[in-house]
Amino acid sequence: MPPPAASSRYPSPSQPSGKSEVTDLKSQLRQLAGSRAPGVDDSKRDLFKKVISYMTIGIDVSSVFGEMVMCSATSLCSLRVPNLVEYLLGPLGSGLKDNNSYVRTIAVTGVLKLYHISASTCIDAEFPATLKSLMLHDSDAQVVANCLAALQEIWSLEASHSEEACREKESLLSKPLIYYFLNRIKEFNEWAQCLILELAVKYVPSDSNDIFDIMNLLEDRLQHANGAVVLATVKVFLQLTLSMTDVHQQVYERIKSPLLTLVSSGSPEQSYAILSHLHLLVVRAPFIFASDYKHFYCQYNEPSYVKKLKLEMLTAIANESNTYEIVTELCEYAANVDIEIARESIRAVGKIALQQYDVNAIVDRLLQFLEMEKDYVTAETLVLVKDLLRKHPQWSHDCISVVGGISSKNIQEPKAKAALIWMLGEYAQDMSDAPYILENLIENWEEEHSAEVRLHLLTAAMKCFFKRAPETQKALGIALAAGIADFHQDVHDRALFYYRVLQHDVHVAERVVSPPQQAVSAFADTQSSEIKDRIFDEFNSLSVIYQKPSYMFTDKEHRGPFEFSDELGSTSITPEVSSDIVPAQQYEANDKDLLLSTDEKDDNKGLSSNNGSAYTAPYESSNISSQMQELAISGPAASATSTQPSFDFDDLLGLGLSAAPAPTPSPPLLKLNPRAALDPRAFQQKWRQLPISLTQEYSVNPQGIAALTVPQSLIKHMQSHSIHCIASGGQSPNFKFFFFAQKEAEPSDYLTECIINSSSAKAQIKVKADEQSTSQAFATVFETSLSKFGLP
């Protein structure tokens, strides 16, 4: 029998045998543990290398763990193992008394780590008292800063259950301690300076002399090269002088120059952070920055996010003295290769026009944009001209003469098309082709997928009818018929309302739909003053960057119960909602009922009306012509003496006698499977593969917005309508949900992204479907379900 291979029983000369080497290591580590002899650290390092090399070749070195712990006590705090706490006390106590300031600095950090491992051990060892002593007497600024940071955190956590900790925490804000830190502030690094300045913000001065003393101590910090130090100093100045109006204004003047210098000298990221804070100050005191408007002109090499913020600031500081120069500069940006910046510049010109009294030069500039023959420029300009005419109707003649030459075929964006349609209806008497342009748009009703445009078409047709009845009669009939048959609930309801009010009294309809023009005094601000003040209180934080208070993006109550991101891949899966919810019965649309008022529905069931006659729904096919012919109404009076021809209401709607096609009844709502199921991975895969079938925007009722403070309530509500949520998240004012549903009769899925803005009370949805032809039917079901959210 051949002898066994040497490698199977005996180690090679270069390889340790195992147990004996580990035992030797153990002995050597014990000898070095606690030793402070010269060169001991090098010896420890060599032994540590041996331990690592043995582990690399597969030798079990677990038996030397205790000795390793004893020899490496100075990094033990990072292990965060409760069983090792007893080994920490000695090294930490020694480190806090070490002659080397770097050792003391690390030891202070170790005390805080010890507190998080075992708070009671840290307190019992009286480490906080030791840190306080170091903070007041240590000569090294970094040790003092670390002590301050550690004590702030320890006492803040202890204050919830210890009165002594509360007193210690309050002592950090005492006048002697604040002045102690401020007098030494130049010794600290930037991080420590910001820490001290944040502490100074919380200090309550005893009198005005106290305020001025602090400001004098910090005056040179405004010239610091570090933007964080400058912003922290600015916050101290602003907070200290809030109750001193004159001094507060002087502070704005004083801090303006340092902030503007930082904007122009830093990186784009720093510039954006400083600009965000400047924007907050500009909104609060625009007149102080009015003369410095040129600092906010855009540079060609700046990122788009910086340019966009600068445009907002130019809009905010525009006044009578600088409007012409600012508008001239903004007009140059309208030809920018960056389309988004070009759009923003046009919007900025429009916003300036809305906040000025003398808009002569601005109107001319706006109208010149329409001559650029760029689709996006024309679209943005039309929206702004509409708003301008709402506030300054005296400019209608100049604007309409230019707008009238624009072809509606060249306008594709819904908001721009809606703005043009609004002008066609509002100024139909001044635009000779208004009825015919509207008629052409109404005839292409089915090609227009935007509910906003359809709503504007209905209103514009009504207004044009009251001003030019003979030319608009046919178009209005077609519009009302198409609107009543529309799948979109808002469109359907508005058309039905117009139908009923015309049926009741045409003169009442004119007063309701087309009242005398009244100029808009001011447009609503998107942010309340309370929110702005809250952001100002959180100066020098992310609140300023996000332009929303911290609770809106940190508190779970406002973020919603689920984490969420824009990418579907990182959504959180919604847990199953209680299965005891009974799905609501799907509502079958019935135009017979929708065309009746509440009283009329009762009459149609056999109840007697006030005049003793039974009412038959106008859409009942058996006698529709005879009913409509009896409902003859006369057109609006053009003058007191002129005689207007009368016409049949049936003719108006194109239901019987006119050439307009009769509207087709709305199909029944889609039936959904109440027990639909879809795996999250399958949802994700389908969402990436399927194209978007349609995009729509709905209004959410006030009760629904109020109930949205608990997003889970919407999830349960939609599930009761057989629409299930698979992921949700976001925070106020934007909440995002992903829903899915399935047809009842066959396995066909509908995937929906729903974003609800609680500020505007609007919901935007994107639908993806296996059967795209039924997407609109599903959207109708979705909207109907959403419209009932929050209602009793």
Coordinates of N, CA and C in Angstrom, one line a residue, residues 188-347:
F188 N -12.9 77.0 15.6 CA -13.5 75.8 15.2 C -13.5 75.6 13.6
N189 N -13.6 74.4 13.2 CA -13.7 74.1 11.7 C -15.2 74.5 11.3
E190 N -15.4 74.3 10.0 CA -16.7 74.8 9.4 C -17.9 74.0 10.0
W191 N -17.7 72.6 10.2 CA -18.7 71.8 10.8 C -19.1 72.3 12.2
A192 N -18.1 72.5 13.0 CA -18.3 72.9 14.4 C -18.9 74.3 14.4
Q193 N -18.5 75.2 13.5 CA -19.1 76.6 13.5 C -20.6 76.5 13.2
C194 N -21.0 75.6 12.3 CA -22.4 75.5 12.0 C -23.2 74.9 13.2
L195 N -22.5 74.0 13.9 CA -23.2 73.5 15.1 C -23.4 74.5 16.1
I196 N -22.4 75.4 16.3 CA -22.5 76.5 17.3 C -23.6 77.5 16.9
L197 N -23.6 77.8 15.6 CA -24.6 78.8 15.1 C -26.0 78.3 15.2
E198 N -26.2 77.0 15.0 CA -27.5 76.4 15.2 C -28.0 76.5 16.6
L199 N -27.0 76.4 17.5 CA -27.3 76.5 18.9 C -27.6 78.0 19.2
A200 N -26.9 78.9 18.6 CA -27.2 80.3 18.8 C -28.6 80.8 18.4
V201 N -29.1 80.1 17.3 CA -30.4 80.4 16.8 C -31.5 80.2 17.9
K202 N -31.3 79.2 18.7 CA -32.3 78.8 19.8 C -32.2 79.7 21.0
Y203 N -31.1 80.5 21.1 CA -30.9 81.4 22.2 C -31.9 82.5 22.2
V204 N -32.5 82.8 23.4 CA -33.4 84.0 23.5 C -32.7 85.1 24.2
P205 N -32.4 86.2 23.4 CA -31.6 87.3 24.0 C -32.5 88.0 25.1
S206 N -31.7 88.6 26.1 CA -32.4 89.3 27.1 C -32.9 90.7 26.8
D207 N -32.2 91.4 25.9 CA -32.6 92.7 25.4 C -31.9 93.0 24.1
S208 N -32.1 94.2 23.6 CA -31.6 94.6 22.3 C -30.1 94.6 22.3
N209 N -29.5 95.0 23.4 CA -28.0 95.1 23.5 C -27.4 93.7 23.3
D210 N -28.1 92.7 23.9 CA -27.7 91.3 23.7 C -27.7 90.9 22.3
I211 N -28.7 91.3 21.5 CA -28.9 91.0 20.1 C -27.7 91.6 19.3
F212 N -27.4 92.9 19.6 CA -26.4 93.6 18.9 C -25.0 93.0 19.2
D213 N -24.8 92.6 20.4 CA -23.5 92.0 20.8 C -23.2 90.7 20.0
I214 N -24.3 89.9 19.9 CA -24.1 88.6 19.2 C -23.9 88.9 17.7
M215 N -24.6 89.9 17.1 CA -24.4 90.2 15.7 C -23.0 90.7 15.5
N216 N -22.5 91.5 16.4 CA -21.1 92.0 16.2 C -20.1 90.9 16.3
L217 N -20.3 89.9 17.2 CA -19.4 88.8 17.3 C -19.4 88.0 16.0
L218 N -20.5 87.9 15.3 CA -20.7 87.1 14.1 C -20.5 87.8 12.8
E219 N -20.3 89.1 12.9 CA -20.2 89.9 11.6 C -19.3 89.3 10.6
D220 N -18.1 89.0 11.0 CA -17.1 88.5 10.1 C -17.4 87.1 9.5
R221 N -18.4 86.4 10.2 CA -18.7 85.0 9.6 C -19.5 85.2 8.3
L222 N -20.1 86.4 8.1 CA -20.8 86.6 6.8 C -19.8 86.6 5.6
Q223 N -18.5 86.8 5.9 CA -17.5 86.8 4.8 C -16.8 85.5 4.7
H224 N -17.3 84.5 5.3 CA -16.6 83.2 5.3 C -16.8 82.6 3.9
A225 N -15.8 81.8 3.5 CA -15.8 81.2 2.2 C -16.7 80.0 2.1
N226 N -17.1 79.5 3.2 CA -18.0 78.3 3.2 C -19.4 78.7 3.3
G227 N -20.2 78.3 2.3 CA -21.6 78.7 2.2 C -22.5 78.2 3.4
A228 N -22.1 77.1 3.9 CA -22.9 76.6 5.1 C -22.8 77.5 6.3
V229 N -21.6 78.0 6.5 CA -21.3 78.9 7.6 C -22.1 80.3 7.4
V230 N -22.0 80.8 6.2 CA -22.7 82.0 5.8 C -24.2 81.9 6.0
L231 N -24.8 80.8 5.5 CA -26.2 80.6 5.7 C -26.6 80.4 7.2
A232 N -25.8 79.7 7.9 CA -26.1 79.6 9.4 C -26.0 80.9 10.1
T233 N -25.1 81.8 9.7 CA -25.0 83.1 10.3 C -26.2 84.0 9.9
V234 N -26.6 83.9 8.6 CA -27.7 84.6 8.1 C -29.0 84.2 8.9
K235 N -29.1 82.9 9.2 CA -30.3 82.5 10.0 C -30.3 83.1 11.4
V236 N -29.1 83.2 12.0 CA -29.0 83.8 13.3 C -29.5 85.3 13.3
F237 N -29.0 86.0 12.3 CA -29.3 87.4 12.1 C -30.8 87.6 11.9
L238 N -31.4 86.8 11.1 CA -32.8 86.9 10.7 C -33.7 86.6 11.9
Q239 N -33.4 85.5 12.7 CA -34.2 85.1 13.8 C -34.1 86.1 14.9
L240 N -32.9 86.6 15.2 CA -32.7 87.5 16.3 C -33.5 88.8 16.1
T241 N -33.6 89.3 14.9 CA -34.2 90.6 14.6 C -35.7 90.5 14.1
L242 N -36.3 89.4 14.3 CA -37.7 89.3 13.8 C -38.6 90.3 14.4
S243 N -38.4 90.6 15.7 CA -39.3 91.5 16.4 C -38.8 93.0 16.2
M244 N -37.8 93.2 15.5 CA -37.3 94.6 15.3 C -37.3 94.9 13.8
T245 N -38.4 95.5 13.4 CA -38.7 95.7 12.0 C -37.6 96.5 11.2
D246 N -37.2 97.6 11.8 CA -36.2 98.4 11.1 C -34.9 97.7 11.0
V247 N -34.5 97.1 12.1 CA -33.2 96.3 12.1 C -33.3 95.1 11.2
H248 N -34.4 94.5 11.2 CA -34.6 93.3 10.3 C -34.4 93.7 8.9
Q249 N -34.9 94.8 8.5 CA -34.7 95.3 7.1 C -33.2 95.6 6.8
Q250 N -32.6 96.2 7.8 CA -31.1 96.4 7.6 C -30.4 95.1 7.5
V251 N -30.8 94.1 8.2 CA -30.2 92.8 8.1 C -30.3 92.2 6.6
Y252 N -31.4 92.4 6.0 CA -31.6 92.0 4.6 C -30.6 92.7 3.7
E253 N -30.4 94.0 4.0 CA -29.4 94.8 3.2 C -28.0 94.3 3.4
R254 N -27.7 93.9 4.7 CA -26.4 93.4 5.1 C -26.0 92.1 4.5
I255 N -27.0 91.2 4.5 CA -26.7 89.8 4.1 C -26.8 89.6 2.5
K256 N -27.3 90.6 1.9 CA -27.5 90.5 0.4 C -26.2 90.3 -0.3
S257 N -25.2 91.1 0.0 CA -23.9 91.1 -0.7 C -23.2 89.7 -0.6
P258 N -23.1 89.2 0.7 CA -22.4 87.9 0.8 C -23.1 86.8 0.1
L259 N -24.4 86.8 0.1 CA -25.1 85.7 -0.6 C -25.0 85.8 -2.1
L260 N -25.0 87.0 -2.6 CA -24.8 87.2 -4.1 C -23.4 86.8 -4.5
T261 N -22.5 87.1 -3.6 CA -21.1 86.7 -3.9 C -20.9 85.2 -4.0
L262 N -21.6 84.5 -3.1 CA -21.5 83.0 -3.1 C -22.2 82.4 -4.3
V263 N -23.3 83.0 -4.8 CA -24.0 82.5 -5.9 C -23.0 82.5 -7.2
S264 N -22.2 83.6 -7.3 CA -21.4 83.7 -8.5 C -20.1 83.0 -8.4
S265 N -19.7 82.6 -7.2 CA -18.3 82.1 -7.0 C -18.3 80.6 -6.8
G266 N -19.4 80.0 -6.5 CA -19.4 78.5 -6.2 C -19.8 77.6 -7.3
S267 N -19.9 76.4 -7.0 CA -20.3 75.4 -8.0 C -21.8 75.5 -8.3
P268 N -22.3 74.9 -9.4 CA -23.7 75.0 -9.7 C -24.6 74.5 -8.5
E269 N -24.1 73.4 -7.9 CA -24.9 72.9 -6.8 C -25.0 73.9 -5.6
Q270 N -23.9 74.5 -5.3 CA -23.9 75.5 -4.2 C -24.7 76.7 -4.6
S271 N -24.6 77.1 -5.9 CA -25.3 78.3 -6.4 C -26.8 78.0 -6.2
Y272 N -27.3 76.8 -6.5 CA -28.7 76.5 -6.4 C -29.2 76.6 -5.0
A273 N -28.3 76.0 -4.1 CA -28.7 76.1 -2.6 C -28.8 77.5 -2.2
I274 N -27.8 78.3 -2.5 CA -27.9 79.7 -2.1 C -29.0 80.5 -2.7
L275 N -29.2 80.2 -4.0 CA -30.3 80.9 -4.8 C -31.7 80.5 -4.2
S276 N -31.8 79.3 -3.7 CA -33.1 78.8 -3.1 C -33.4 79.7 -1.8
H277 N -32.3 79.9 -1.1 CA -32.5 80.8 0.1 C -32.7 82.2 -0.3
L278 N -32.0 82.7 -1.3 CA -32.3 84.0 -1.8 C -33.7 84.2 -2.3
H279 N -34.2 83.2 -3.0 CA -35.5 83.2 -3.5 C -36.6 83.4 -2.3
L280 N -36.3 82.7 -1.2 CA -37.2 82.9 -0.1 C -37.2 84.3 0.5
L281 N -36.0 84.9 0.5 CA -35.8 86.3 1.0 C -36.4 87.3 0.0
V282 N -36.2 87.0 -1.3 CA -36.8 87.9 -2.3 C -38.3 87.9 -2.3
V283 N -38.9 86.8 -2.0 CA -40.4 86.7 -1.9 C -40.9 87.6 -0.7
R284 N -40.1 87.5 0.4 CA -40.5 88.3 1.6 C -40.2 89.8 1.5
A285 N -39.1 90.1 0.7 CA -38.8 91.6 0.6 C -38.2 91.9 -0.8
P286 N -39.1 91.8 -1.8 CA -38.6 92.0 -3.2 C -38.0 93.4 -3.4
F287 N -38.5 94.4 -2.8 CA -38.0 95.8 -3.0 C -36.5 95.9 -2.7
I288 N -36.0 95.1 -1.7 CA -34.6 95.2 -1.3 C -33.7 94.7 -2.4
F289 N -34.1 93.7 -3.2 CA -33.3 93.1 -4.2 C -33.6 93.7 -5.6
A290 N -34.5 94.6 -5.7 CA -34.9 95.1 -7.0 C -33.8 95.7 -7.8
S291 N -32.9 96.4 -7.1 CA -31.8 97.0 -7.9 C -30.7 96.0 -8.3
D292 N -30.8 94.8 -7.8 CA -29.7 93.8 -8.1 C -30.2 92.8 -9.1
Y293 N -31.2 93.1 -9.9 CA -31.8 92.2 -10.8 C -30.8 91.5 -11.7
K294 N -29.8 92.2 -12.1 CA -28.8 91.7 -13.1 C -28.1 90.5 -12.5
H295 N -28.0 90.4 -11.2 CA -27.3 89.2 -10.7 C -28.1 87.9 -11.0
F296 N -29.3 88.1 -11.4 CA -30.2 86.9 -11.6 C -30.4 86.6 -13.1
Y297 N -29.6 87.3 -13.9 CA -29.7 87.0 -15.4 C -29.0 85.6 -15.6
C298 N -29.5 84.9 -16.5 CA -29.0 83.5 -16.7 C -27.8 83.5 -17.6
Q299 N -26.8 82.7 -17.2 CA -25.6 82.5 -18.0 C -25.7 81.3 -18.9
Y300 N -25.1 81.3 -20.0 CA -25.3 80.2 -21.0 C -24.9 78.9 -20.5
N301 N -23.9 78.8 -19.6 CA -23.3 77.6 -19.2 C -23.9 77.1 -17.9
E302 N -24.9 77.7 -17.4 CA -25.6 77.3 -16.1 C -26.5 76.1 -16.4
P303 N -26.6 75.2 -15.4 CA -27.6 74.1 -15.6 C -29.0 74.7 -15.6
S304 N -29.9 73.9 -16.2 CA -31.3 74.4 -16.4 C -32.0 74.6 -15.0
Y305 N -31.7 73.8 -14.0 CA -32.3 74.0 -12.7 C -32.0 75.3 -12.1
V306 N -30.7 75.8 -12.3 CA -30.3 77.1 -11.8 C -31.0 78.2 -12.6
K307 N -31.1 78.0 -13.9 CA -31.8 79.0 -14.8 C -33.2 79.2 -14.4
K308 N -33.9 78.1 -14.2 CA -35.3 78.1 -13.8 C -35.5 78.9 -12.5
L309 N -34.7 78.7 -11.5 CA -34.8 79.4 -10.3 C -34.5 80.9 -10.4
K310 N -33.6 81.2 -11.3 CA -33.3 82.6 -11.5 C -34.5 83.3 -12.2
L311 N -35.2 82.6 -13.1 CA -36.4 83.2 -13.8 C -37.5 83.5 -12.7
E312 N -37.6 82.6 -11.8 CA -38.6 82.8 -10.7 C -38.2 84.1 -9.9
M313 N -37.0 84.3 -9.7 CA -36.5 85.4 -8.9 C -36.7 86.7 -9.7
L314 N -36.4 86.7 -11.0 CA -36.6 87.9 -11.8 C -38.1 88.3 -11.8
T315 N -39.0 87.2 -11.8 CA -40.4 87.5 -11.8 C -40.8 88.2 -10.4
A316 N -40.2 87.7 -9.3 CA -40.5 88.2 -8.0 C -40.1 89.6 -7.8
I317 N -38.9 90.1 -8.3 CA -38.4 91.4 -8.0 C -38.8 92.4 -9.1
A318 N -39.5 92.1 -10.1 CA -39.9 93.0 -11.1 C -40.8 94.1 -10.5
N319 N -40.5 95.4 -10.8 CA -41.3 96.5 -10.4 C -41.3 97.6 -11.5
E320 N -41.9 98.7 -11.2 CA -41.9 99.8 -12.2 C -40.6 100.2 -12.7
S321 N -39.5 100.2 -11.8 CA -38.2 100.7 -12.2 C -37.4 99.7 -13.0
N322 N -37.7 98.4 -13.0 CA -36.8 97.5 -13.7 C -37.5 96.6 -14.6
T323 N -38.9 96.7 -14.8 CA -39.6 95.8 -15.6 C -39.2 95.8 -17.0
Y324 N -38.9 96.9 -17.6 CA -38.5 97.0 -19.0 C -37.3 96.2 -19.3
E325 N -36.2 96.4 -18.4 CA -35.0 95.7 -18.6 C -35.1 94.2 -18.4
I326 N -35.9 93.8 -17.4 CA -36.1 92.4 -17.1 C -36.9 91.7 -18.2
V327 N -37.9 92.3 -18.7 CA -38.7 91.7 -19.8 C -37.9 91.6 -21.0
T328 N -37.1 92.6 -21.3 CA -36.2 92.6 -22.5 C -35.2 91.3 -22.4
E329 N -34.7 91.1 -21.2 CA -33.8 90.0 -21.0 C -34.6 88.7 -21.2
L330 N -35.8 88.6 -20.6 CA -36.6 87.4 -20.7 C -36.9 87.0 -22.1
C331 N -37.2 88.1 -22.9 CA -37.6 87.8 -24.3 C -36.4 87.2 -25.1
E332 N -35.2 87.5 -24.7 CA -34.1 86.8 -25.3 C -34.0 85.3 -25.0
Y333 N -34.5 84.9 -23.8 CA -34.5 83.5 -23.5 C -35.6 82.8 -24.2
A334 N -36.6 83.4 -24.8 CA -37.6 82.8 -25.5 C -37.1 82.0 -26.7
A335 N -36.0 82.4 -27.2 CA -35.4 81.7 -28.4 C -34.3 80.7 -28.0
N336 N -34.3 80.4 -26.7 CA -33.3 79.5 -26.1 C -33.5 78.1 -26.7
V337 N -32.3 77.4 -26.9 CA -32.4 76.1 -27.5 C -33.0 75.1 -26.5
D338 N -32.9 75.4 -25.2 CA -33.6 74.6 -24.2 C -35.0 75.0 -24.2
I339 N -35.9 74.1 -24.7 CA -37.3 74.4 -24.8 C -38.0 74.7 -23.5
E340 N -37.6 74.0 -22.5 CA -38.2 74.2 -21.2 C -37.9 75.6 -20.6
I341 N -36.6 76.0 -20.8 CA -36.2 77.3 -20.4 C -37.0 78.4 -21.2
A342 N -37.1 78.1 -22.5 CA -37.9 79.1 -23.3 C -39.3 79.2 -22.8
R343 N -39.9 78.1 -22.5 CA -41.3 78.1 -21.9 C -41.3 78.9 -20.6
E344 N -40.4 78.6 -19.7 CA -40.4 79.3 -18.4 C -40.2 80.8 -18.6
S345 N -39.4 81.2 -19.6 CA -39.2 82.6 -19.8 C -40.4 83.3 -20.2
I346 N -41.2 82.7 -21.1 CA -42.5 83.2 -21.6 C -43.4 83.3 -20.4
R347 N -43.5 82.3 -19.6 CA -44.4 82.3 -18.4 C -44.0 83.4 -17.5

